[in-house]
PQR file with spaces between the fields and no chain letter, atoms N, CA, C, O and H, PARSE charges and radii, in Angstrom:
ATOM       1  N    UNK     1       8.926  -10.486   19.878 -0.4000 1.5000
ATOM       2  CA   UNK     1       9.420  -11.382   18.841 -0.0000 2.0000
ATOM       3  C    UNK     1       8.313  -12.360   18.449  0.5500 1.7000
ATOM       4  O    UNK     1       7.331  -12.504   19.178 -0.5500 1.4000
ATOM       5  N    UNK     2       8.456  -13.010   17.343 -0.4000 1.5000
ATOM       6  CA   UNK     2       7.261  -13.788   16.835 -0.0000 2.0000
ATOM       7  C    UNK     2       8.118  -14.932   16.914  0.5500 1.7000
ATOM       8  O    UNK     2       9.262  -15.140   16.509 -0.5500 1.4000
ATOM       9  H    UNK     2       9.253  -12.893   16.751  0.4000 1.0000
ATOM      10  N    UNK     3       7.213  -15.676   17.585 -0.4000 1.5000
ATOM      11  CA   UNK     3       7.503  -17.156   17.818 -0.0000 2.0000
ATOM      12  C    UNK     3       6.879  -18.133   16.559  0.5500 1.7000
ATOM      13  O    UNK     3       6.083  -17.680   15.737 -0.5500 1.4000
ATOM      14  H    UNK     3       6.284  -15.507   17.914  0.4000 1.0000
ATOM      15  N    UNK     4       7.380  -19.582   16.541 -0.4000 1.5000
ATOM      16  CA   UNK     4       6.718  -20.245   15.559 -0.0000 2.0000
ATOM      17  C    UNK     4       5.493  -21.069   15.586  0.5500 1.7000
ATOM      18  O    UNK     4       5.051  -21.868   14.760 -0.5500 1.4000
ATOM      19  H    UNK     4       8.026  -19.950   17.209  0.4000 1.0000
ATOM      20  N    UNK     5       5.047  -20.679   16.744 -0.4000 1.5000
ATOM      21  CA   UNK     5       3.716  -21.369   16.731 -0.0000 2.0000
ATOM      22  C    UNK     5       2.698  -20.068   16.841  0.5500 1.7000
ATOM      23  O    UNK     5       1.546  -20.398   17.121 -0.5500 1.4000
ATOM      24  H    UNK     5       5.406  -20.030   17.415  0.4000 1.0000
ATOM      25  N    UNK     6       2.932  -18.550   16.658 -0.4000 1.5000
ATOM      26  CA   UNK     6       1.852  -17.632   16.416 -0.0000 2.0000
ATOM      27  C    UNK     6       1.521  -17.223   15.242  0.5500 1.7000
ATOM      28  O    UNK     6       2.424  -16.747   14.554 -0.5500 1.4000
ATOM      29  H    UNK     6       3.868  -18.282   16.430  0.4000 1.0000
ATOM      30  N    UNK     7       0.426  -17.277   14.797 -0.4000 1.5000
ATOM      31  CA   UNK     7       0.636  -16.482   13.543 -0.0000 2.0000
ATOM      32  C    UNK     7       0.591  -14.879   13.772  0.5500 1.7000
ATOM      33  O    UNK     7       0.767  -14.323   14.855 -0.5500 1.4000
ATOM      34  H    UNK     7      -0.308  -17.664   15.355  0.4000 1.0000
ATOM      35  N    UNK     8       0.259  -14.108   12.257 -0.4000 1.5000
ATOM      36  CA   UNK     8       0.522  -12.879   12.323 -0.0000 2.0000
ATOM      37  C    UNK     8      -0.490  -11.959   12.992  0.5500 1.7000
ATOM      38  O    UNK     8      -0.196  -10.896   13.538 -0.5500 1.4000
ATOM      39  H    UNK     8       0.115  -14.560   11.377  0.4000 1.0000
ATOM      40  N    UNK     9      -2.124  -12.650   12.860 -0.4000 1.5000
ATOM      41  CA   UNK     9      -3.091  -12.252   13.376 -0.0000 2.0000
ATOM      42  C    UNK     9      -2.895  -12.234   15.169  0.5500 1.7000
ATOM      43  O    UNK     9      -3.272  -11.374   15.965 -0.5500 1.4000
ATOM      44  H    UNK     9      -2.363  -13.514   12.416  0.4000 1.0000
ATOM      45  N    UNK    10      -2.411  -13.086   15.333 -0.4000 1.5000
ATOM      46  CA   UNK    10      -2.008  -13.410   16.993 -0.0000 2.0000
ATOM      47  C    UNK    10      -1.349  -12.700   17.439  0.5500 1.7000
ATOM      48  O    UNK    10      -1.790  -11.946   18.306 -0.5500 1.4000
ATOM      49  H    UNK    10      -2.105  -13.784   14.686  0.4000 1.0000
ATOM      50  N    UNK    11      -0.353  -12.654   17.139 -0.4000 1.5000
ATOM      51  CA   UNK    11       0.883  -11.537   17.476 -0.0000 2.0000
ATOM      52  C    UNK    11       0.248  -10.144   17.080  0.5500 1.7000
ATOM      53  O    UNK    11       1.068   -9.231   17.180 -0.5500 1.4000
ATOM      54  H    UNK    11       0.006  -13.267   16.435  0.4000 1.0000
ATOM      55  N    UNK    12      -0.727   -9.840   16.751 -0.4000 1.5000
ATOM      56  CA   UNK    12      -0.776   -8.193   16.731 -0.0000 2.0000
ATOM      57  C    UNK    12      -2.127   -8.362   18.024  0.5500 1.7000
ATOM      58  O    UNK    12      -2.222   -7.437   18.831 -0.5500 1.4000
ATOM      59  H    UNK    12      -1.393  -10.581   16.671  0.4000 1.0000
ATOM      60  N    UNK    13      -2.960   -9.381   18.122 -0.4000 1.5000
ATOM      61  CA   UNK    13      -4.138   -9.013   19.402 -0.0000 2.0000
ATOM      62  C    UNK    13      -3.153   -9.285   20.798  0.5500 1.7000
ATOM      63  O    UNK    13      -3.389   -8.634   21.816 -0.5500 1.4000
ATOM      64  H    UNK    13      -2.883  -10.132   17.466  0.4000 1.0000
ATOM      65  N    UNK    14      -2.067  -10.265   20.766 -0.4000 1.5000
ATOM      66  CA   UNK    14      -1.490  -10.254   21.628 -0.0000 2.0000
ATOM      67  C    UNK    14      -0.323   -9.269   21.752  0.5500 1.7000
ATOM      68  O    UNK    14       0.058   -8.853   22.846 -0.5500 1.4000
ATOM      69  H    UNK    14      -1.876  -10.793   19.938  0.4000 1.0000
ATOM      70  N    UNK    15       0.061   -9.022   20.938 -0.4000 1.5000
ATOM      71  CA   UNK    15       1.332   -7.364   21.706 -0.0000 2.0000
ATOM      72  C    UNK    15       0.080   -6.058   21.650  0.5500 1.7000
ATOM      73  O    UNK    15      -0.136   -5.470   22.710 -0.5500 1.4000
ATOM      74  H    UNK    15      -0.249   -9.361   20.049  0.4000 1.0000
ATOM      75  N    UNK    16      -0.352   -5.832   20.967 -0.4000 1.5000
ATOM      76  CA   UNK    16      -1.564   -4.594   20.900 -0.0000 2.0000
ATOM      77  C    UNK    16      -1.567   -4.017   22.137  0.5500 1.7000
ATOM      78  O    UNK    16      -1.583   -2.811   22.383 -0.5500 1.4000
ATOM      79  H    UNK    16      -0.176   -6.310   20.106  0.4000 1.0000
ATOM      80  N    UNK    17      -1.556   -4.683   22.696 -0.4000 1.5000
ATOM      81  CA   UNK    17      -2.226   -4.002   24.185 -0.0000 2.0000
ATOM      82  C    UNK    17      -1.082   -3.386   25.224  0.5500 1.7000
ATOM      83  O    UNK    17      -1.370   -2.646   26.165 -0.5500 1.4000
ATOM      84  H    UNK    17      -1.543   -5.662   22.497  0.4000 1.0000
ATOM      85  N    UNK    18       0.575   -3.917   24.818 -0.4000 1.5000
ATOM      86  CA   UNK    18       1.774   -3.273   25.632 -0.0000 2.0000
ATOM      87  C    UNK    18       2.650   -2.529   24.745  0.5500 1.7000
ATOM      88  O    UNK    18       3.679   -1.948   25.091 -0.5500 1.4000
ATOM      89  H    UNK    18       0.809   -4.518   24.054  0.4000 1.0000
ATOM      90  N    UNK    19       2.098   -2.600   23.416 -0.4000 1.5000
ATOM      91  CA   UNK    19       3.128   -2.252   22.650 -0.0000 2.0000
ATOM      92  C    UNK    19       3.221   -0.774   22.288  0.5500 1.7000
ATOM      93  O    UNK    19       2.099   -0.298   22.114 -0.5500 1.4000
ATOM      94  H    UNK    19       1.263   -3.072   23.135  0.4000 1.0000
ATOM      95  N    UNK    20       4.138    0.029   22.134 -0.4000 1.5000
ATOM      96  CA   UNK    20       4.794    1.731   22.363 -0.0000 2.0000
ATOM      97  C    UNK    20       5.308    1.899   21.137  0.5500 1.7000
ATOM      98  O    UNK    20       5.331    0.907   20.408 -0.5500 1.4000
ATOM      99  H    UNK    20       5.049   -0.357   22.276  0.4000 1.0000
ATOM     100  N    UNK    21       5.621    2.663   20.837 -0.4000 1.5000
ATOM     101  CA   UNK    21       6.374    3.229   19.811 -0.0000 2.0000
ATOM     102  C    UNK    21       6.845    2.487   18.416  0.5500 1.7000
ATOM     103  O    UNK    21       6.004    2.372   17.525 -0.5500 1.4000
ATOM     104  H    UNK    21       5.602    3.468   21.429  0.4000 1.0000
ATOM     105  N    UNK    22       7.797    2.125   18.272 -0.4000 1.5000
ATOM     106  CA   UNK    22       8.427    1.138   16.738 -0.0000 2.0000
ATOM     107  C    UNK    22       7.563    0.142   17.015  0.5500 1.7000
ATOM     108  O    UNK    22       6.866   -0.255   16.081 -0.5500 1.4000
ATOM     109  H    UNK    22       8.481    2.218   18.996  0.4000 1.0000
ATOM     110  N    UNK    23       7.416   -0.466   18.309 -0.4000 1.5000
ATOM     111  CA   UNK    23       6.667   -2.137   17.932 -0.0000 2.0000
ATOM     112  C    UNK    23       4.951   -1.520   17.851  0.5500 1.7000
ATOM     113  O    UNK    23       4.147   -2.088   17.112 -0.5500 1.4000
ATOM     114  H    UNK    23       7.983   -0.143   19.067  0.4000 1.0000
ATOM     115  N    UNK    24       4.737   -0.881   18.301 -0.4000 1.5000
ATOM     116  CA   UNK    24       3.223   -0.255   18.057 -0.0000 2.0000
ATOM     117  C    UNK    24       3.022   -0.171   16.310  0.5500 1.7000
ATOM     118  O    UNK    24       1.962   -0.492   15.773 -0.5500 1.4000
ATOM     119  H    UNK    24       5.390   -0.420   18.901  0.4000 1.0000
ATOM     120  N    UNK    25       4.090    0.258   15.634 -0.4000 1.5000
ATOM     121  CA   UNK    25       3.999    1.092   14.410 -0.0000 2.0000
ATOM     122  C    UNK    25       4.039   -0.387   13.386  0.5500 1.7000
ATOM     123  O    UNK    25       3.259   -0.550   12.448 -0.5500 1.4000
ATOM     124  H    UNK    25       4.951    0.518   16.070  0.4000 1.0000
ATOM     125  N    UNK    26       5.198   -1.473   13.821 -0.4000 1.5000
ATOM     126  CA   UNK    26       5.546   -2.255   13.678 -0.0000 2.0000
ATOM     127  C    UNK    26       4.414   -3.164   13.296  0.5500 1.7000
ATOM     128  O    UNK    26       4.426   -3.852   12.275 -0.5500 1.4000
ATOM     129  H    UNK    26       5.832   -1.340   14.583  0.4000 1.0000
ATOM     130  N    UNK    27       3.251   -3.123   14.334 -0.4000 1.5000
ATOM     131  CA   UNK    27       2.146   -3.990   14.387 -0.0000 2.0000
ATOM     132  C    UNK    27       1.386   -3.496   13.381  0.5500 1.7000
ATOM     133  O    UNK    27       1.184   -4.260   12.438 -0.5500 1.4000
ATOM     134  H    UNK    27       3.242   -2.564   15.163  0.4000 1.0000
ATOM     135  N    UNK    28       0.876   -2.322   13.340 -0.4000 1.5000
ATOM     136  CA   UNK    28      -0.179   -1.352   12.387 -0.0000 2.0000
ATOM     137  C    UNK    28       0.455   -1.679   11.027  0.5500 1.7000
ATOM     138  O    UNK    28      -0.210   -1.639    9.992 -0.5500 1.4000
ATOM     139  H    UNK    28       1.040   -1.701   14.107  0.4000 1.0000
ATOM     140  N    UNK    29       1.685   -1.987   11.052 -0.4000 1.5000
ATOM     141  CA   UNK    29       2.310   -2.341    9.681 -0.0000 2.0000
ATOM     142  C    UNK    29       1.899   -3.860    8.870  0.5500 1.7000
ATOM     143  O    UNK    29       1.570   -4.342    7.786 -0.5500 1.4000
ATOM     144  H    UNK    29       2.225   -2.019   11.893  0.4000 1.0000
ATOM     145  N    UNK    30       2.168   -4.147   10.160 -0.4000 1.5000
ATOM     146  CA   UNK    30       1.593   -5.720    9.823 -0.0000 2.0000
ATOM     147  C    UNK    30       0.227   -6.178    9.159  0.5500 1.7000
ATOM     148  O    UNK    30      -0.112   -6.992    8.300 -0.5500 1.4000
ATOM     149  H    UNK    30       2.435   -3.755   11.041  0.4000 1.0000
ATOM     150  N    UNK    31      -0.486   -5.100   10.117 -0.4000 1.5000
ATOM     151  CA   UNK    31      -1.829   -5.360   10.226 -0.0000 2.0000
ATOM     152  C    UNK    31      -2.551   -4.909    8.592  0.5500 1.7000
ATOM     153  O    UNK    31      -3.574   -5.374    8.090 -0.5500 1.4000
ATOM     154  H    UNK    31      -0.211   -4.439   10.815  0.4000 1.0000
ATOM     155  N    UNK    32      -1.512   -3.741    7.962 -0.4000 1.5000
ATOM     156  CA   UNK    32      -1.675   -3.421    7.044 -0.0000 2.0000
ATOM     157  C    UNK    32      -1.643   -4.180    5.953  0.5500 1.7000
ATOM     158  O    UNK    32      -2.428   -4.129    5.006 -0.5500 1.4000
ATOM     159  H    UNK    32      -0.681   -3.363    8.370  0.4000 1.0000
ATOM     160  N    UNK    33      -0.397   -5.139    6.142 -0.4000 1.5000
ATOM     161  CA   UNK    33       0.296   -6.041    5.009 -0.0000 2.0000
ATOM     162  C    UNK    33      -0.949   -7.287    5.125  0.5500 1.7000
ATOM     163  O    UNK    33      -1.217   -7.829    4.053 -0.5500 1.4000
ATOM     164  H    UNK    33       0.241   -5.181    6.911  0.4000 1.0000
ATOM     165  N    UNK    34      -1.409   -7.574    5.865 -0.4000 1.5000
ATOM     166  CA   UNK    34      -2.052   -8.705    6.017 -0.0000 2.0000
ATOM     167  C    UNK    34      -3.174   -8.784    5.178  0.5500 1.7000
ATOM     168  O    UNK    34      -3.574   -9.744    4.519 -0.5500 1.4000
ATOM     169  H    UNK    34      -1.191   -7.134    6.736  0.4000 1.0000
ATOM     170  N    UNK    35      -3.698   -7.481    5.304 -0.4000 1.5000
ATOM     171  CA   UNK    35      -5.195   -6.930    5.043 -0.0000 2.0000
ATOM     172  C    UNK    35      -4.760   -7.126    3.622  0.5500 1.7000
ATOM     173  O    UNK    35      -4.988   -8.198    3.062 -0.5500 1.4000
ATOM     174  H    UNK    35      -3.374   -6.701    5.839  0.4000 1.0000
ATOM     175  N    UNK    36      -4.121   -6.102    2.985 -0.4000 1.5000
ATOM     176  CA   UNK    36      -3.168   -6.010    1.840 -0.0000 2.0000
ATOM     177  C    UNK    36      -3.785   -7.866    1.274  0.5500 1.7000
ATOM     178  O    UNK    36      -4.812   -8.139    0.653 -0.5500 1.4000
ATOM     179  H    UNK    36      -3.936   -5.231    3.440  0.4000 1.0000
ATOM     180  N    UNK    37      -3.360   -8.240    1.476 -0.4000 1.5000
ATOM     181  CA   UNK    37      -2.269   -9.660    1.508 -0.0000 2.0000
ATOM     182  C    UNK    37      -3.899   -9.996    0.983  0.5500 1.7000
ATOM     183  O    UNK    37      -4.177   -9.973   -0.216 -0.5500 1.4000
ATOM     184  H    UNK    37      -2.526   -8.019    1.981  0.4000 1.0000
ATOM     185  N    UNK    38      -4.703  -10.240    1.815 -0.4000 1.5000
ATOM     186  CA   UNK    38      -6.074  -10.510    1.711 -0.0000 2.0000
ATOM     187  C    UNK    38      -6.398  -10.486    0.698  0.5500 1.7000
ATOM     188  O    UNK    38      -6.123  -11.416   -0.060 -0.5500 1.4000
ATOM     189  H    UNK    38      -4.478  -10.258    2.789  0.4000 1.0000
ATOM     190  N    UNK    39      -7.237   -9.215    0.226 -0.4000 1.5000
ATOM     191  CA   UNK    39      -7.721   -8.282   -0.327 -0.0000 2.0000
ATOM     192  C    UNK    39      -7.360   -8.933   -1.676  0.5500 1.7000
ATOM     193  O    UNK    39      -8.236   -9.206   -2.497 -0.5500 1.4000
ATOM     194  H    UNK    39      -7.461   -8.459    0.842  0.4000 1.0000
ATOM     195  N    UNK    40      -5.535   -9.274   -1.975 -0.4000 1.5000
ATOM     196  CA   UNK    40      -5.057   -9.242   -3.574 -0.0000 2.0000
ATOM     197  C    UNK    40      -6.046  -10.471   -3.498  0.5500 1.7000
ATOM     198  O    UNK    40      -7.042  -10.297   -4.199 -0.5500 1.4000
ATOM     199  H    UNK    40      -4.823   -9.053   -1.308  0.4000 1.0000
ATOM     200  N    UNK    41      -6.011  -11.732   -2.782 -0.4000 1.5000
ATOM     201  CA   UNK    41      -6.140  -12.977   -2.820 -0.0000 2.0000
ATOM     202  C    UNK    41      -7.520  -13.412   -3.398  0.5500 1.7000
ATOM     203  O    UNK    41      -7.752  -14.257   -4.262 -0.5500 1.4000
ATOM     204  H    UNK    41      -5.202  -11.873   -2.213  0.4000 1.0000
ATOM     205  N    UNK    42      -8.777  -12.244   -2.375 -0.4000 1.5000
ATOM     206  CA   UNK    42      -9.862  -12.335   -2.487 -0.0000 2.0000
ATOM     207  C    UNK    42      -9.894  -11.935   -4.311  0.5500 1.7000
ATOM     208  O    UNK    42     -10.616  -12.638   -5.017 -0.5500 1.4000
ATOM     209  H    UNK    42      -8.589  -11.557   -1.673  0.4000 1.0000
ATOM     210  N    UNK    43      -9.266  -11.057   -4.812 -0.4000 1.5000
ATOM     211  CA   UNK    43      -9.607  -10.443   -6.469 -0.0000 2.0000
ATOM     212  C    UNK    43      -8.998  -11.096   -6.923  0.5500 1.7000
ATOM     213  O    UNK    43      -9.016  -10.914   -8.140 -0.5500 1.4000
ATOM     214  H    UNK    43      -8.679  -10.486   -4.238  0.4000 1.0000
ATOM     215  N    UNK    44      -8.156  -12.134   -6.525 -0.4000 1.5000
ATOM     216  CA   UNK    44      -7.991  -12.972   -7.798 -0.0000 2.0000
ATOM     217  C    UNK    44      -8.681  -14.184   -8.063  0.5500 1.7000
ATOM     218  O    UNK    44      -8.790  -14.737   -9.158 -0.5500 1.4000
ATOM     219  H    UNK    44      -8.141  -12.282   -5.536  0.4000 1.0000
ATOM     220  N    UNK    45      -9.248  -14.639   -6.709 -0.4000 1.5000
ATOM     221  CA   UNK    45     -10.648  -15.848   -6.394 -0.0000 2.0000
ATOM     222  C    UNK    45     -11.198  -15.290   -7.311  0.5500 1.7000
ATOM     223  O    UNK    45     -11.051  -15.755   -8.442 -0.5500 1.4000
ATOM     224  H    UNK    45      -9.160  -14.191   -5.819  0.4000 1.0000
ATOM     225  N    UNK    46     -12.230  -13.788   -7.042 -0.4000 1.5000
ATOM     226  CA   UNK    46     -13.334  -13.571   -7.763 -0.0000 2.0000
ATOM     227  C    UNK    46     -12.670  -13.275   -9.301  0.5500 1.7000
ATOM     228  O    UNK    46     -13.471  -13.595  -10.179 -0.5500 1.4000
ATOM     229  H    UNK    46     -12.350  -13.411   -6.124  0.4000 1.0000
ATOM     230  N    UNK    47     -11.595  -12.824   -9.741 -0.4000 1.5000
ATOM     231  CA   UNK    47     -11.289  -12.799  -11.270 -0.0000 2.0000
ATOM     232  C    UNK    47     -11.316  -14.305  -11.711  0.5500 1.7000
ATOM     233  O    UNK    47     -12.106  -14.832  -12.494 -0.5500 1.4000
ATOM     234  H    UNK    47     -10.944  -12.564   -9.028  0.4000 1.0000
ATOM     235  N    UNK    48     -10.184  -14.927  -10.969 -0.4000 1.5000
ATOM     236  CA   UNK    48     -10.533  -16.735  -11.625 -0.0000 2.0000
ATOM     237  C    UNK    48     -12.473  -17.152  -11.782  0.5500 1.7000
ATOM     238  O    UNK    48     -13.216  -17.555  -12.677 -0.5500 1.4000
ATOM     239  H    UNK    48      -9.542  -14.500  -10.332  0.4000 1.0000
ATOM     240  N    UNK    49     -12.570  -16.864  -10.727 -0.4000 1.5000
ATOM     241  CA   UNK    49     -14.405  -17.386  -10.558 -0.0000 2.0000
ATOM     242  C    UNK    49     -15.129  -17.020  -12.133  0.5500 1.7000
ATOM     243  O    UNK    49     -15.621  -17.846  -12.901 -0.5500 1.4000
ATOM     244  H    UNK    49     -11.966  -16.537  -10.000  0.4000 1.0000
ATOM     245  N    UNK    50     -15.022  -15.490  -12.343 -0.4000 1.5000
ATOM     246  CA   UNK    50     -16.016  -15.003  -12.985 -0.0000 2.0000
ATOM     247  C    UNK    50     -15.559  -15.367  -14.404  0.5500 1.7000
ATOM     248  O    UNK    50     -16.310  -15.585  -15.355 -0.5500 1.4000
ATOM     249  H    UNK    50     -14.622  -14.819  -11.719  0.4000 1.0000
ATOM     250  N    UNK    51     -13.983  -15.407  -14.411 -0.4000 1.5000
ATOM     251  CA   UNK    51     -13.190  -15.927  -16.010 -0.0000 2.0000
ATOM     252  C    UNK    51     -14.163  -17.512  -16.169  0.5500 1.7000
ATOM     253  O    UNK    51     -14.959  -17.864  -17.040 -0.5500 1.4000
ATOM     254  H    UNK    51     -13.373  -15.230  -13.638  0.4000 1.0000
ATOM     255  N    UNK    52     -13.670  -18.214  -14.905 -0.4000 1.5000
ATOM     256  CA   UNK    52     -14.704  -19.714  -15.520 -0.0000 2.0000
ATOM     257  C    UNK    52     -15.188  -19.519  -15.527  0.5500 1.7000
ATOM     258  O    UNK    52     -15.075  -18.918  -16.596 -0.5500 1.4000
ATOM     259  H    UNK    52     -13.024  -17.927  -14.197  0.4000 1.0000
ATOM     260  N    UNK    53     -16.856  -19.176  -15.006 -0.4000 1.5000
ATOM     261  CA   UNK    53     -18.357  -18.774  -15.145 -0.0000 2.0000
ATOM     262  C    UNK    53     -18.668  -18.713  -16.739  0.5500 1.7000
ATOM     263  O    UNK    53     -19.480  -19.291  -17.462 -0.5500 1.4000
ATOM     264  H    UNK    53     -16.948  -19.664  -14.138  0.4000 1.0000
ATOM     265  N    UNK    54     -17.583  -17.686  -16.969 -0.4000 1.5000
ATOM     266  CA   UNK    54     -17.765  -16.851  -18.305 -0.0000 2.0000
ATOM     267  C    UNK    54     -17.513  -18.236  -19.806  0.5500 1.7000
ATOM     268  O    UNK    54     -18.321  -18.438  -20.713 -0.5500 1.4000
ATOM     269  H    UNK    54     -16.923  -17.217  -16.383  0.4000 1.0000
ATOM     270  N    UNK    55     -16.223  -18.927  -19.606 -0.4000 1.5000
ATOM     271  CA   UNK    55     -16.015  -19.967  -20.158 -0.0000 2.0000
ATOM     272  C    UNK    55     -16.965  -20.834  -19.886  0.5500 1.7000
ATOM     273  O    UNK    55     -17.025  -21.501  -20.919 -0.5500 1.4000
ATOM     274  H    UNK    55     -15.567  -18.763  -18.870  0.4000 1.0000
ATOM     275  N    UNK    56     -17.597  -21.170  -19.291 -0.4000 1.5000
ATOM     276  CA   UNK    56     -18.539  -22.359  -19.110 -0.0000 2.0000
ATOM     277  C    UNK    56     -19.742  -22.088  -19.678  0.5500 1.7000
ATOM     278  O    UNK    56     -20.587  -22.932  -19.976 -0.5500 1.4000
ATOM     279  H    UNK    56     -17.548  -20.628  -18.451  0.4000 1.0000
ATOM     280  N    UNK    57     -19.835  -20.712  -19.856 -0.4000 1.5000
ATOM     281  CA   UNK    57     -21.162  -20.384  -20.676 -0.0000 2.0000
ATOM     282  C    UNK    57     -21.060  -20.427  -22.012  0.5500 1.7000
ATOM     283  O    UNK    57     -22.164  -20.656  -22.505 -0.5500 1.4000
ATOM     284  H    UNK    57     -19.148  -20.027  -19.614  0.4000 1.0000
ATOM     285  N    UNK    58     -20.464  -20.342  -22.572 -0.4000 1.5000
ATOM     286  CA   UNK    58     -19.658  -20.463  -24.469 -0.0000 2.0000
ATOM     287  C    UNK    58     -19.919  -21.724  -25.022  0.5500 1.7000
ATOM     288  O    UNK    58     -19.519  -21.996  -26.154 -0.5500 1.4000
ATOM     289  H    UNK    58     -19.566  -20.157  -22.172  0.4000 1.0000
């Protein structure tokens, strides 16, 4: 179970290592969504970034 003082990164290095079946799959899921999660965040930094860049040059 995820407690409220772990985050999501925590809870997958800390069960990783006992975890079997659904909570194994459970974690890889996570680990997926997170990355996911990332990834959109980072392309919309660099879309905002390069939109101003672009305006500031005009």
């Amino acid at each position: 179970a995820i407690s409220m003082g772990r985050t999501l990164t925590m809870n997958i290095i800390t069960d990783m290592s006992y975890a079997e079946g659904t909570h194994m799959s459970a974690l890889f899921a996570t680990a997926i969504l997170l990355f996911a999660f990332i990834l959109v965040l980072n392309l919309i930094v660099v879309s905002v970034s390069r939109k101003s860049r672009l305006e500031g040059t005009r």
